[in-house]
CSV table of C-alpha atoms in Angstrom, one decimal:
chain,number,residue,atom,x,y,z
A,1,MET,CA,101.2,70.4,121.5
A,2,PHE,CA,103.8,67.8,122.2
A,3,PHE,CA,102.6,64.9,120.0
A,4,GLN,CA,101.3,64.3,116.5
A,5,PRO,CA,101.2,60.7,115.2
A,6,GLY,CA,103.7,59.9,112.5
A,7,THR,CA,107.4,59.7,112.0
A,8,ASP,CA,108.1,63.1,110.5
A,9,ARG,CA,106.0,65.2,112.8
A,10,ALA,CA,108.1,68.3,112.9
A,11,GLN,CA,108.2,68.5,109.1
A,12,ARG,CA,104.4,68.3,108.7
A,13,ASP,CA,103.6,70.9,111.4
A,14,PRO,CA,106.6,72.8,112.8
A,15,ARG,CA,104.5,74.0,115.7
A,16,ARG,CA,104.4,70.4,117.0
A,17,SER,CA,107.2,69.1,119.1
A,18,PRO,CA,109.5,66.6,117.4
A,19,LEU,CA,109.3,64.4,120.5
A,20,LYS,CA,108.8,60.7,120.1
A,21,SER,CA,106.2,59.1,122.4
A,22,ASP,CA,108.9,57.7,124.8
A,23,GLU,CA,110.4,61.1,125.1
A,24,LEU,CA,107.1,62.7,125.6
A,25,TYR,CA,106.3,60.2,128.4
A,26,ALA,CA,109.7,60.9,130.1
A,27,VAL,CA,109.1,64.7,130.0
A,28,ARG,CA,105.6,64.4,131.3
A,29,ARG,CA,106.6,62.0,134.0
A,30,ALA,CA,109.4,64.3,135.2
A,31,ALA,CA,107.2,67.4,135.1
A,32,GLN,CA,104.5,65.7,137.0
A,33,ALA,CA,107.0,64.6,139.7
A,34,VAL,CA,108.1,68.3,140.1
A,35,ALA,CA,104.5,69.3,140.4
A,36,ARG,CA,103.7,66.6,143.0
A,37,ALA,CA,106.7,67.6,145.1
A,38,ALA,CA,105.7,71.3,144.9
A,39,LYS,CA,102.1,70.5,145.8
A,40,ALA,CA,103.3,68.5,148.8
A,41,GLY,CA,105.4,71.4,150.0
A,42,ASP,CA,108.6,69.2,149.9
A,43,ALA,CA,111.3,71.7,148.9
A,44,ASP,CA,114.1,69.1,148.9
A,45,SER,CA,112.1,66.7,146.7
A,46,ARG,CA,111.1,69.5,144.4
A,47,THR,CA,114.7,70.5,143.9
A,48,THR,CA,115.7,66.9,143.2
A,49,ARG,CA,112.8,66.3,140.8
A,50,PHE,CA,113.4,69.6,139.0
A,51,ALA,CA,117.1,68.6,138.4
A,52,GLU,CA,115.7,65.3,137.0
A,53,LEU,CA,113.4,67.3,134.7
A,54,GLN,CA,116.3,69.4,133.5
A,55,THR,CA,118.3,66.3,132.7
A,56,VAL,CA,115.4,64.8,130.7
A,57,LEU,CA,114.9,68.1,128.8
A,58,ASP,CA,118.7,68.4,128.1
A,59,GLU,CA,118.7,64.9,126.7
A,60,VAL,CA,115.8,65.6,124.5
A,61,ARG,CA,117.5,68.8,123.3
A,62,GLN,CA,120.6,66.9,122.4
A,63,ARG,CA,118.6,64.4,120.3
A,64,ARG,CA,115.9,66.7,118.8
A,65,GLY,CA,117.3,70.2,118.8
A,66,ASP,CA,116.4,73.5,120.3
A,67,HIS,CA,112.6,73.4,120.3
A,68,PRO,CA,110.9,76.3,122.1
A,69,VAL,CA,108.5,74.1,124.0
A,70,LEU,CA,111.4,72.5,125.9
A,71,TRP,CA,112.6,75.9,127.1
A,72,GLU,CA,109.1,77.1,127.9
A,73,LEU,CA,108.5,73.9,130.0
A,74,GLU,CA,111.7,74.4,131.9
A,75,ALA,CA,110.8,78.0,132.6
A,76,ASP,CA,107.4,77.0,133.8
A,77,PHE,CA,108.9,74.8,136.5
A,78,THR,CA,111.9,77.1,137.4
A,79,SER,CA,111.5,78.6,140.9
A,80,ASP,CA,113.8,81.6,140.4
A,81,PRO,CA,111.9,84.3,138.6
A,82,ALA,CA,114.9,85.9,137.0
A,83,VAL,CA,116.1,82.5,135.7
A,84,ALA,CA,112.6,81.7,134.5
A,85,ALA,CA,112.5,85.0,132.6
A,86,ASP,CA,115.7,84.2,130.8
A,87,LEU,CA,114.4,80.7,129.8
A,88,TYR,CA,111.2,82.3,128.5
A,89,ARG,CA,113.3,84.7,126.4
A,90,ARG,CA,115.2,81.7,125.1
A,91,ALA,CA,112.0,80.0,124.2
A,92,GLU,CA,110.7,83.2,122.6
A,93,GLN,CA,113.9,83.6,120.5
A,94,ALA,CA,113.8,79.9,119.4
A,95,ALA,CA,110.1,80.2,118.4
A,96,SER,CA,110.7,83.5,116.5
A,97,GLU,CA,113.6,82.0,114.6
A,98,ALA,CA,111.6,79.0,113.7
A,99,GLY,CA,108.5,81.0,112.7
A,100,LEU,CA,106.5,79.5,115.5
A,101,PRO,CA,103.8,81.1,117.6
A,102,THR,CA,105.1,82.9,120.7
A,103,LEU,CA,101.8,83.8,122.4
A,104,SER,CA,101.9,81.3,125.3
A,105,ILE,CA,105.6,82.0,125.9
A,106,ARG,CA,105.1,85.8,125.9
A,107,LEU,CA,102.0,85.6,128.1
A,108,SER,CA,104.0,83.5,130.7
A,109,LEU,CA,106.9,85.9,130.4
A,110,ALA,CA,104.7,89.0,130.8
A,111,ARG,CA,102.9,87.5,133.9
A,112,LEU,CA,106.3,86.7,135.4
A,113,LEU,CA,107.8,90.2,134.6
A,114,LEU,CA,104.8,92.0,136.0
A,115,LYS,CA,103.8,89.9,139.0
A,116,GLU,CA,107.1,88.5,140.3
A,117,LEU,CA,109.8,90.9,139.0
A,118,GLY,CA,107.9,94.2,139.1
A,119,ARG,CA,108.8,95.2,135.5
A,120,PRO,CA,105.6,96.4,133.9
A,121,GLY,CA,107.3,98.1,131.0
A,122,GLU,CA,109.1,94.9,130.0
A,123,ALA,CA,105.8,92.9,130.5
A,124,ARG,CA,104.0,95.4,128.3
A,125,ALA,CA,106.6,95.0,125.6
A,126,ALA,CA,106.2,91.2,125.7
A,127,LEU,CA,102.4,91.6,125.3
A,128,THR,CA,102.7,94.1,122.5
A,129,ALA,CA,105.1,91.7,120.7
A,130,CYS,CA,102.5,89.0,120.6
A,131,ALA,CA,99.4,91.2,119.8
A,132,GLU,CA,99.3,90.0,116.2
A,133,GLU,CA,98.8,86.4,117.4
A,134,LEU,CA,95.6,87.3,119.3
A,135,PRO,CA,93.2,86.4,116.4
A,136,GLU,CA,94.4,82.8,116.9
A,137,ALA,CA,94.3,82.9,120.7
A,138,THR,CA,91.8,81.1,122.9
A,139,ASP,CA,89.3,83.1,124.8
A,140,LYS,CA,91.2,82.4,128.0
A,141,GLN,CA,94.5,83.6,126.4
A,142,SER,CA,92.8,86.8,125.0
A,143,ALA,CA,91.3,87.6,128.4
A,144,LEU,CA,94.7,87.0,130.1
A,145,TRP,CA,96.4,89.2,127.6
A,146,GLY,CA,93.9,92.0,128.3
A,147,GLU,CA,94.2,91.7,132.0
A,148,LEU,CA,97.9,91.7,132.0
A,149,LEU,CA,98.1,94.7,129.6
A,150,ALA,CA,95.7,96.7,131.9
A,151,ALA,CA,97.8,95.8,134.9
A,152,CYS,CA,101.0,96.8,133.1
A,153,GLU,CA,99.5,100.2,132.2
A,154,GLN,CA,98.3,100.7,135.7
A,155,GLY,CA,101.8,99.7,137.1
A,156,MET,CA,103.5,102.1,134.6
A,157,ASP,CA,101.4,105.0,135.7
A,158,THR,CA,102.4,104.5,139.4
A,159,PRO,CA,105.0,107.2,140.2
A,160,THR,CA,108.3,106.0,141.7
A,161,LEU,CA,110.1,107.9,144.4
């Protein structure tokens, strides 16, 4: 999703990121550093590496604009669920405004809303909003969509006291 050879990548296929190969390398390297620190269970290193990732993403945004994949990636690595939800919504808005697919963004948002924030109604709304994209989805994405929707409906049926 990040890279398509050529100089005017974003003009040929707006779903592709406008990142140049050196920017792509910097983003991947920073994201991998966050993942390694998290896997090692080193909270201090993860915090430092995440700040570095945010810096790289901000620099790319300044040069290339507000591409939704940059917001989605930041949300993917954000440890605070409420902040991550806001970032996914920002990615969703940027994608919608640009006429880009929102399926992966909305699936991630729905999973977060349902499983980490306990908001099945909002999660269901995110899923419903991307239902028209399901014909283009992978089998894995379609299965996840169905599983999340079923969990949302089950969670919404649970009475609250």
